[in-house]
């Protein structure tokens, strides 16, 4: 029998399931032992079963290439990532705290701007950023909640500690895959569940429903909730449809909605117009309302901002929430937590150097070979430089860019992303991963137990995006040893 | 259950395209048989099919000669023809893809399989050797999807618009099948008495109505009787009367249905007044034209009342 784990070597990184000495971590012991007992044939049979399940369940994401949309099967690795409930409790508390502070910040920025006046966060970095939407000034949504659905990216460094890499406050996606991954694991490795008590994730759609329902401007037993999608060609369409079905909500496109003279939002049904209470929108601010933002948007709903400001409809996430989703603002989140909540941050951010500060800039320019430099207002890894992997010319180019426009750049130390055992060909090998939990904020705050673990399937790679060959894993939060 | 206008429209068109593909296959299958039965030299041309499907114009843009190969290629496999079988299936699939939320998941799976089948086989089913198999497969698969929806969909708005789409397209295609028969006869003036029964039998069999006709009307197939049966039999699922009745039944409980019902009632009246025994072939052809115009008007009323996104 060929042992698929024989050559497993964690290298210099923190491994989620295996210690540096090569022993399974306590919480992972049963799982690792079970996998070690499986032959290559059995492992491959399970992998095929997982692939079949993915096809059957129609779990896909859309890739747009050469003018055609291709539905790709969701890439999945069957070895779960296991985190103890004790570890998770701390992370979860930190995430809830962070999200509360971020919401307080957004609410403040669009109203009294106390934090800017007190000089905690420099006013111009906020107010001059493209993420600040003046159309939202003076609004204060229910419960002061703006970022109702927040997807926070976490990584684990060499020291085994979780760090927040970024807060996604606009339209974060991935939660449906978190749920589907659990479904697949149940089908493919049912015996694993006998030895563990794993916190369930499948109540997410009903939690999301309660969060959204709590925002309804009308007190009704079942408020009318819709999921607003840009349509079938969006890469996350599967998720939009999945969540709508999971909540029993209507999946709508911009053309299904209109705002009437009474400043209320309606959807067009075969029985006539029906008033909508809450819109879970999965399109960006810029496309939301051609009257308020981009005029050429055909995805949005003319007048929806009017209806929102008249408090006749709730929009989640609230327009303008992206003001706190910015790499410069990110650096101030620990200060926000202290300022609004009078607490110490329970989860760390990555040390961030702001090139707009003279001292930071000097440090960055001297240490370009050690740092990751990112533009403040880009997402998805565009226009960034990874110092240790960059050429001399690239570093020189970035030095110039920084000196020319310091406010536009931040730098962070290069992190060593943790790894987990991943089944590649017929061997188990370490692969780097991150974690995206989801935090819901409405009347209450709620954090998913675990989240979506994304894996860079290519050896040594740190790119976890599914559009670029990334995969995913089921993420388990397990109770103490049983 | 509430139903978005956009979703209703897509369900309706999914049904129409599925029905169109199936009925085109039925028409082409029986027409191929008919041509084989008629003595060489006196068989009607393939251009009759283009006329009955109102496709001469777009055919002329892509082909010069209306021979068997060109006509069948155009009607079966040509994606530039919006009503070809391959294109209808593709359009049906696109409509299901965006309405998966309101349909049982098997519907998507089977429509997707049908699409993959058609994409693979349509082009090489133009020749006589593979044609028959292709039609049988296609009709069978469409029937399975219909059966699946009939046996799983709740009788709510979603089902209603699927049913209306099917029946409206079916009524239209039934008139075209008849028209093709009449067209074949008009082309053939020399020996009507021997060809007549063959044509009408072909028309009936393409509507899966031959056996019922024999048991209800009699074993001898005769023109006026056959037309009367296909137009007005209340129990035959592909008769015009049956289709109109079914659509009406679904429209009655709808809001905003006045104009659509008016067109339906008008069609029903003119259908019951029409007398096939007294009508010549040209009268039939004219009646069919008028009837098709009514169906078009009905489609437009449905569009205005329930789909057009302009309710504000």
Short mmCIF file of N, CA, C and O in Angstrom, two decimals, chain B residues 64-152:
data_model
loop_
_atom_site.label_atom_id
_atom_site.label_comp_id
_atom_site.label_asym_id
_atom_site.label_seq_id
_atom_site.Cartn_x
_atom_site.Cartn_y
_atom_site.Cartn_z
N UNK B 64 -29.21 29.44 -52.03
CA UNK B 64 -29.81 29.77 -53.32
C UNK B 64 -30.89 28.78 -53.71
O UNK B 64 -31.98 29.14 -54.08
N UNK B 65 -30.59 27.50 -53.61
CA UNK B 65 -31.53 26.49 -54.09
C UNK B 65 -32.27 25.84 -52.93
O UNK B 65 -31.66 25.43 -51.95
N UNK B 66 -33.61 25.75 -53.06
CA UNK B 66 -34.39 25.13 -52.01
C UNK B 66 -34.49 23.62 -52.24
O UNK B 66 -35.58 23.08 -52.42
N UNK B 67 -33.35 22.95 -52.23
CA UNK B 67 -33.40 21.49 -52.36
C UNK B 67 -33.45 20.85 -50.97
O UNK B 67 -33.37 21.54 -49.95
N UNK B 68 -33.57 19.54 -50.95
CA UNK B 68 -33.76 18.82 -49.69
C UNK B 68 -32.64 19.12 -48.68
O UNK B 68 -32.91 19.47 -47.53
N UNK B 69 -31.40 19.04 -49.13
CA UNK B 69 -30.28 19.23 -48.21
C UNK B 69 -30.27 20.63 -47.61
O UNK B 69 -30.17 20.80 -46.39
N UNK B 70 -30.41 21.61 -48.49
CA UNK B 70 -30.38 22.99 -48.00
C UNK B 70 -31.53 23.29 -47.04
O UNK B 70 -31.34 23.88 -45.98
N UNK B 71 -32.73 22.88 -47.44
CA UNK B 71 -33.90 23.20 -46.62
C UNK B 71 -33.78 22.52 -45.25
O UNK B 71 -33.99 23.15 -44.20
N UNK B 72 -33.37 21.27 -45.24
CA UNK B 72 -33.30 20.57 -43.96
C UNK B 72 -32.15 21.07 -43.10
O UNK B 72 -32.28 21.20 -41.89
N UNK B 73 -31.06 21.39 -43.75
CA UNK B 73 -29.94 21.95 -43.00
C UNK B 73 -30.40 23.25 -42.32
O UNK B 73 -30.13 23.49 -41.14
N UNK B 74 -31.10 24.05 -43.09
CA UNK B 74 -31.58 25.34 -42.58
C UNK B 74 -32.55 25.15 -41.41
O UNK B 74 -32.48 25.86 -40.41
N UNK B 75 -33.44 24.17 -41.53
CA UNK B 75 -34.47 23.99 -40.50
C UNK B 75 -33.99 23.17 -39.30
O UNK B 75 -34.52 23.30 -38.20
N UNK B 76 -32.98 22.34 -39.50
CA UNK B 76 -32.52 21.50 -38.39
C UNK B 76 -31.34 22.15 -37.66
O UNK B 76 -31.36 22.31 -36.45
N UNK B 77 -30.32 22.51 -38.42
CA UNK B 77 -29.03 22.74 -37.77
C UNK B 77 -28.50 24.16 -37.86
O UNK B 77 -27.51 24.49 -37.23
N UNK B 78 -29.15 25.01 -38.63
CA UNK B 78 -28.56 26.31 -38.92
C UNK B 78 -28.81 27.30 -37.78
O UNK B 78 -29.95 27.64 -37.47
N UNK B 79 -27.71 27.76 -37.13
CA UNK B 79 -27.89 28.69 -36.01
C UNK B 79 -28.24 30.11 -36.47
O UNK B 79 -28.65 30.94 -35.65
N UNK B 80 -28.10 30.38 -37.76
CA UNK B 80 -28.50 31.71 -38.22
C UNK B 80 -30.02 31.77 -38.42
O UNK B 80 -30.59 32.83 -38.59
N UNK B 81 -30.67 30.62 -38.40
CA UNK B 81 -32.13 30.58 -38.48
C UNK B 81 -32.69 30.52 -37.06
O UNK B 81 -32.56 29.52 -36.37
N UNK B 82 -33.32 31.61 -36.64
CA UNK B 82 -33.78 31.72 -35.26
C UNK B 82 -34.77 30.62 -34.88
O UNK B 82 -34.97 30.33 -33.71
N UNK B 83 -35.42 30.00 -35.88
CA UNK B 83 -36.40 28.97 -35.58
C UNK B 83 -35.92 27.56 -35.88
O UNK B 83 -36.71 26.63 -35.83
N UNK B 84 -34.65 27.40 -36.24
CA UNK B 84 -34.17 26.04 -36.49
C UNK B 84 -34.25 25.24 -35.20
O UNK B 84 -34.28 25.82 -34.10
N UNK B 85 -34.25 23.92 -35.34
CA UNK B 85 -34.32 23.08 -34.15
C UNK B 85 -33.15 23.37 -33.22
O UNK B 85 -33.33 23.59 -32.02
N UNK B 86 -31.94 23.42 -33.79
CA UNK B 86 -30.76 23.64 -32.95
C UNK B 86 -30.84 24.97 -32.23
O UNK B 86 -30.53 25.08 -31.04
N UNK B 87 -31.27 25.99 -32.93
CA UNK B 87 -31.33 27.32 -32.33
C UNK B 87 -32.46 27.39 -31.28
O UNK B 87 -32.32 28.05 -30.25
N UNK B 88 -33.58 26.74 -31.55
CA UNK B 88 -34.68 26.72 -30.58
C UNK B 88 -34.24 26.07 -29.27
O UNK B 88 -34.55 26.55 -28.19
N UNK B 89 -33.52 24.96 -29.40
CA UNK B 89 -33.06 24.27 -28.19
C UNK B 89 -32.06 25.15 -27.43
O UNK B 89 -32.10 25.25 -26.20
N UNK B 90 -31.20 25.80 -28.17
CA UNK B 90 -30.23 26.68 -27.52
C UNK B 90 -30.96 27.80 -26.77
O UNK B 90 -30.63 28.11 -25.62
N UNK B 91 -31.96 28.37 -27.41
CA UNK B 91 -32.72 29.46 -26.77
C UNK B 91 -33.49 28.94 -25.55
O UNK B 91 -33.56 29.61 -24.51
N UNK B 92 -34.06 27.75 -25.68
CA UNK B 92 -34.78 27.17 -24.54
C UNK B 92 -33.83 27.02 -23.36
O UNK B 92 -34.14 27.38 -22.23
N UNK B 93 -32.64 26.51 -23.63
CA UNK B 93 -31.65 26.30 -22.57
C UNK B 93 -31.26 27.61 -21.91
O UNK B 93 -31.17 27.70 -20.68
N UNK B 94 -31.06 28.65 -22.70
CA UNK B 94 -30.69 29.95 -22.14
C UNK B 94 -31.79 30.44 -21.20
O UNK B 94 -31.53 31.00 -20.14
N UNK B 95 -33.04 30.22 -21.59
CA UNK B 95 -34.16 30.65 -20.74
C UNK B 95 -34.25 29.84 -19.45
O UNK B 95 -34.61 30.38 -18.42
N UNK B 96 -33.93 28.57 -19.51
CA UNK B 96 -33.97 27.76 -18.28
C UNK B 96 -32.81 28.15 -17.37
O UNK B 96 -32.95 28.21 -16.15
N UNK B 97 -31.66 28.42 -17.97
CA UNK B 97 -30.48 28.76 -17.20
C UNK B 97 -30.74 29.94 -16.26
O UNK B 97 -30.18 30.01 -15.18
N UNK B 98 -31.60 30.84 -16.70
CA UNK B 98 -31.85 32.03 -15.89
C UNK B 98 -33.12 31.91 -15.06
O UNK B 98 -33.54 32.87 -14.42
N UNK B 99 -33.77 30.75 -15.09
CA UNK B 99 -34.99 30.59 -14.27
C UNK B 99 -34.90 29.32 -13.44
O UNK B 99 -35.90 28.79 -12.99
N UNK B 100 -33.67 28.86 -13.23
CA UNK B 100 -33.49 27.61 -12.51
C UNK B 100 -34.10 27.66 -11.12
O UNK B 100 -34.48 26.62 -10.57
N UNK B 101 -34.20 28.85 -10.55
CA UNK B 101 -34.71 28.98 -9.19
C UNK B 101 -36.16 28.54 -9.06
O UNK B 101 -36.58 28.13 -8.00
N UNK B 102 -36.93 28.67 -10.14
CA UNK B 102 -38.35 28.36 -10.00
C UNK B 102 -38.70 27.01 -10.60
O UNK B 102 -39.86 26.62 -10.60
N UNK B 103 -37.71 26.30 -11.12
CA UNK B 103 -37.98 25.00 -11.73
C UNK B 103 -37.28 23.89 -10.93
O UNK B 103 -36.24 24.13 -10.34
N UNK B 104 -37.85 22.68 -10.95
CA UNK B 104 -37.13 21.57 -10.32
C UNK B 104 -35.77 21.39 -11.02
O UNK B 104 -35.68 21.60 -12.23
N UNK B 105 -34.75 20.99 -10.26
CA UNK B 105 -33.40 20.96 -10.84
C UNK B 105 -33.30 19.99 -12.02
O UNK B 105 -32.50 20.17 -12.92
N UNK B 106 -34.14 18.95 -12.04
CA UNK B 106 -34.07 17.99 -13.15
C UNK B 106 -34.42 18.64 -14.48
O UNK B 106 -33.96 18.20 -15.53
N UNK B 107 -35.25 19.65 -14.44
CA UNK B 107 -35.63 20.30 -15.69
C UNK B 107 -34.38 20.88 -16.35
O UNK B 107 -34.12 20.68 -17.53
N UNK B 108 -33.59 21.58 -15.53
CA UNK B 108 -32.34 22.12 -16.07
C UNK B 108 -31.45 21.00 -16.60
O UNK B 108 -30.93 21.08 -17.70
N UNK B 109 -31.31 19.95 -15.82
CA UNK B 109 -30.42 18.87 -16.24
C UNK B 109 -30.84 18.28 -17.59
O UNK B 109 -30.02 18.08 -18.48
N UNK B 110 -32.14 18.02 -17.75
CA UNK B 110 -32.60 17.40 -19.00
C UNK B 110 -32.53 18.37 -20.18
O UNK B 110 -32.19 17.97 -21.28
N UNK B 111 -32.85 19.62 -19.93
CA UNK B 111 -32.77 20.59 -21.02
C UNK B 111 -31.31 20.75 -21.43
O UNK B 111 -30.98 20.81 -22.62
N UNK B 112 -30.43 20.77 -20.46
CA UNK B 112 -29.00 20.88 -20.76
C UNK B 112 -28.52 19.67 -21.57
O UNK B 112 -27.79 19.80 -22.54
N UNK B 113 -28.96 18.49 -21.18
CA UNK B 113 -28.58 17.29 -21.94
C UNK B 113 -29.12 17.34 -23.36
O UNK B 113 -28.44 16.96 -24.31
N UNK B 114 -30.37 17.79 -23.47
CA UNK B 114 -30.97 17.91 -24.80
C UNK B 114 -30.16 18.87 -25.66
O UNK B 114 -29.91 18.62 -26.85
N UNK B 115 -29.73 19.94 -25.04
CA UNK B 115 -28.91 20.93 -25.76
C UNK B 115 -27.60 20.29 -26.22
O UNK B 115 -27.19 20.42 -27.38
N UNK B 116 -26.93 19.57 -25.32
CA UNK B 116 -25.67 18.93 -25.68
C UNK B 116 -25.89 17.92 -26.81
O UNK B 116 -25.10 17.83 -27.75
N UNK B 117 -26.99 17.18 -26.72
CA UNK B 117 -27.32 16.21 -27.76
C UNK B 117 -27.51 16.90 -29.11
O UNK B 117 -26.96 16.49 -30.13
N UNK B 118 -28.27 17.98 -29.10
CA UNK B 118 -28.57 18.68 -30.36
C UNK B 118 -27.31 19.28 -30.97
O UNK B 118 -27.08 19.18 -32.16
N UNK B 119 -26.50 19.90 -30.10
CA UNK B 119 -25.27 20.50 -30.61
C UNK B 119 -24.40 19.44 -31.28
O UNK B 119 -23.74 19.69 -32.28
N UNK B 120 -24.40 18.26 -30.70
CA UNK B 120 -23.53 17.21 -31.22
C UNK B 120 -24.08 16.60 -32.51
O UNK B 120 -23.33 16.27 -33.42
N UNK B 121 -25.41 16.43 -32.58
CA UNK B 121 -25.95 15.61 -33.66
C UNK B 121 -26.69 16.37 -34.76
O UNK B 121 -26.93 15.80 -35.83
N UNK B 122 -27.08 17.61 -34.50
CA UNK B 122 -27.94 18.29 -35.48
C UNK B 122 -27.28 18.34 -36.87
O UNK B 122 -27.90 17.95 -37.87
N UNK B 123 -26.03 18.75 -36.91
CA UNK B 123 -25.39 18.98 -38.21
C UNK B 123 -25.29 17.70 -39.03
O UNK B 123 -25.46 17.72 -40.25
N UNK B 124 -25.05 16.55 -38.37
CA UNK B 124 -24.95 15.33 -39.18
C UNK B 124 -26.25 14.54 -39.24
O UNK B 124 -26.26 13.37 -39.58
N UNK B 125 -27.36 15.22 -38.93
CA UNK B 125 -28.66 14.55 -39.07
C UNK B 125 -29.46 15.12 -40.21
O UNK B 125 -30.67 14.91 -40.32
N UNK B 126 -28.80 15.85 -41.08
CA UNK B 126 -29.50 16.45 -42.22
C UNK B 126 -29.78 15.38 -43.27
O UNK B 126 -30.85 15.33 -43.87
N UNK B 127 -28.83 14.47 -43.48
CA UNK B 127 -29.02 13.39 -44.45
C UNK B 127 -30.13 12.45 -44.03
O UNK B 127 -30.44 12.33 -42.84
N UNK B 128 -30.75 11.76 -45.00
CA UNK B 128 -31.90 10.91 -44.69
C UNK B 128 -31.57 9.77 -43.73
O UNK B 128 -32.43 9.32 -42.98
N UNK B 129 -30.30 9.32 -43.75
CA UNK B 129 -29.97 8.14 -42.97
C UNK B 129 -30.09 8.38 -41.47
O UNK B 129 -30.64 7.57 -40.73
N UNK B 130 -29.59 9.51 -40.99
CA UNK B 130 -29.62 9.78 -39.55
C UNK B 130 -30.82 10.61 -39.11
O UNK B 130 -31.08 10.76 -37.93
N UNK B 131 -31.50 11.16 -40.10
CA UNK B 131 -32.53 12.14 -39.78
C UNK B 131 -33.59 11.57 -38.85
O UNK B 131 -33.96 12.16 -37.84
N UNK B 132 -34.07 10.39 -39.21
CA UNK B 132 -35.18 9.80 -38.48
C UNK B 132 -34.83 9.60 -37.00
O UNK B 132 -35.60 9.96 -36.11
N UNK B 133 -33.66 9.05 -36.76
CA UNK B 133 -33.19 8.82 -35.40
C UNK B 133 -33.13 10.11 -34.59
O UNK B 133 -33.53 10.16 -33.43
N UNK B 134 -32.61 11.12 -35.23
CA UNK B 134 -32.48 12.42 -34.58
C UNK B 134 -33.85 12.95 -34.17
O UNK B 134 -34.04 13.39 -33.03
N UNK B 135 -34.80 12.89 -35.10
CA UNK B 135 -36.15 13.38 -34.79
C UNK B 135 -36.76 12.59 -33.64
O UNK B 135 -37.35 13.16 -32.72
N UNK B 136 -36.60 11.28 -33.69
CA UNK B 136 -37.17 10.44 -32.63
C UNK B 136 -36.58 10.82 -31.27
O UNK B 136 -37.31 10.97 -30.28
N UNK B 137 -35.27 10.95 -31.23
CA UNK B 137 -34.60 11.34 -29.99
C UNK B 137 -35.10 12.69 -29.49
O UNK B 137 -35.43 12.86 -28.33
N UNK B 138 -35.14 13.63 -30.41
CA UNK B 138 -35.49 14.98 -30.03
C UNK B 138 -36.92 15.06 -29.49
O UNK B 138 -37.18 15.64 -28.43
N UNK B 139 -37.83 14.42 -30.23
CA UNK B 139 -39.23 14.44 -29.79
C UNK B 139 -39.35 13.73 -28.44
O UNK B 139 -40.01 14.23 -27.52
N UNK B 140 -38.68 12.60 -28.31
CA UNK B 140 -38.73 11.85 -27.06
C UNK B 140 -38.23 12.67 -25.88
O UNK B 140 -38.84 12.70 -24.81
N UNK B 141 -37.12 13.35 -26.08
CA UNK B 141 -36.54 14.13 -25.00
C UNK B 141 -37.43 15.32 -24.63
O UNK B 141 -37.58 15.65 -23.46
N UNK B 142 -38.00 15.96 -25.64
CA UNK B 142 -38.92 17.08 -25.35
C UNK B 142 -40.13 16.58 -24.56
O UNK B 142 -40.58 17.22 -23.61
N UNK B 143 -40.63 15.41 -24.97
CA UNK B 143 -41.77 14.82 -24.27
C UNK B 143 -41.43 14.53 -22.81
O UNK B 143 -42.24 14.74 -21.93
N UNK B 144 -40.20 14.08 -22.60
CA UNK B 144 -39.79 13.76 -21.23
C UNK B 144 -39.76 15.03 -20.38
O UNK B 144 -40.21 15.03 -19.23
N UNK B 145 -39.25 16.10 -20.96
CA UNK B 145 -39.19 17.35 -20.20
C UNK B 145 -40.60 17.85 -19.89
O UNK B 145 -40.90 18.28 -18.78
N UNK B 146 -41.48 17.75 -20.88
CA UNK B 146 -42.88 18.13 -20.64
C UNK B 146 -43.48 17.31 -19.52
O UNK B 146 -44.16 17.84 -18.64
N UNK B 147 -43.23 16.00 -19.60
CA UNK B 147 -43.80 15.11 -18.60
C UNK B 147 -43.27 15.45 -17.22
O UNK B 147 -44.01 15.49 -16.23
N UNK B 148 -41.99 15.74 -17.16
CA UNK B 148 -41.35 16.10 -15.90
C UNK B 148 -42.00 17.34 -15.30
O UNK B 148 -42.32 17.39 -14.11
N UNK B 149 -42.24 18.34 -16.15
CA UNK B 149 -42.83 19.57 -15.63
C UNK B 149 -44.28 19.34 -15.22
O UNK B 149 -44.73 19.81 -14.18
N UNK B 150 -45.00 18.56 -16.03
CA UNK B 150 -46.40 18.29 -15.70
C UNK B 150 -46.51 17.56 -14.38
O UNK B 150 -47.45 17.79 -13.62
N UNK B 151 -45.54 16.70 -14.10
CA UNK B 151 -45.68 15.88 -12.89
C UNK B 151 -44.95 16.46 -11.67
O UNK B 151 -45.03 15.89 -10.60
N UNK B 152 -44.21 17.58 -11.84
CA UNK B 152 -43.53 18.11 -10.66
C UNK B 152 -43.86 19.57 -10.33
O UNK B 152 -43.71 19.99 -9.19
#
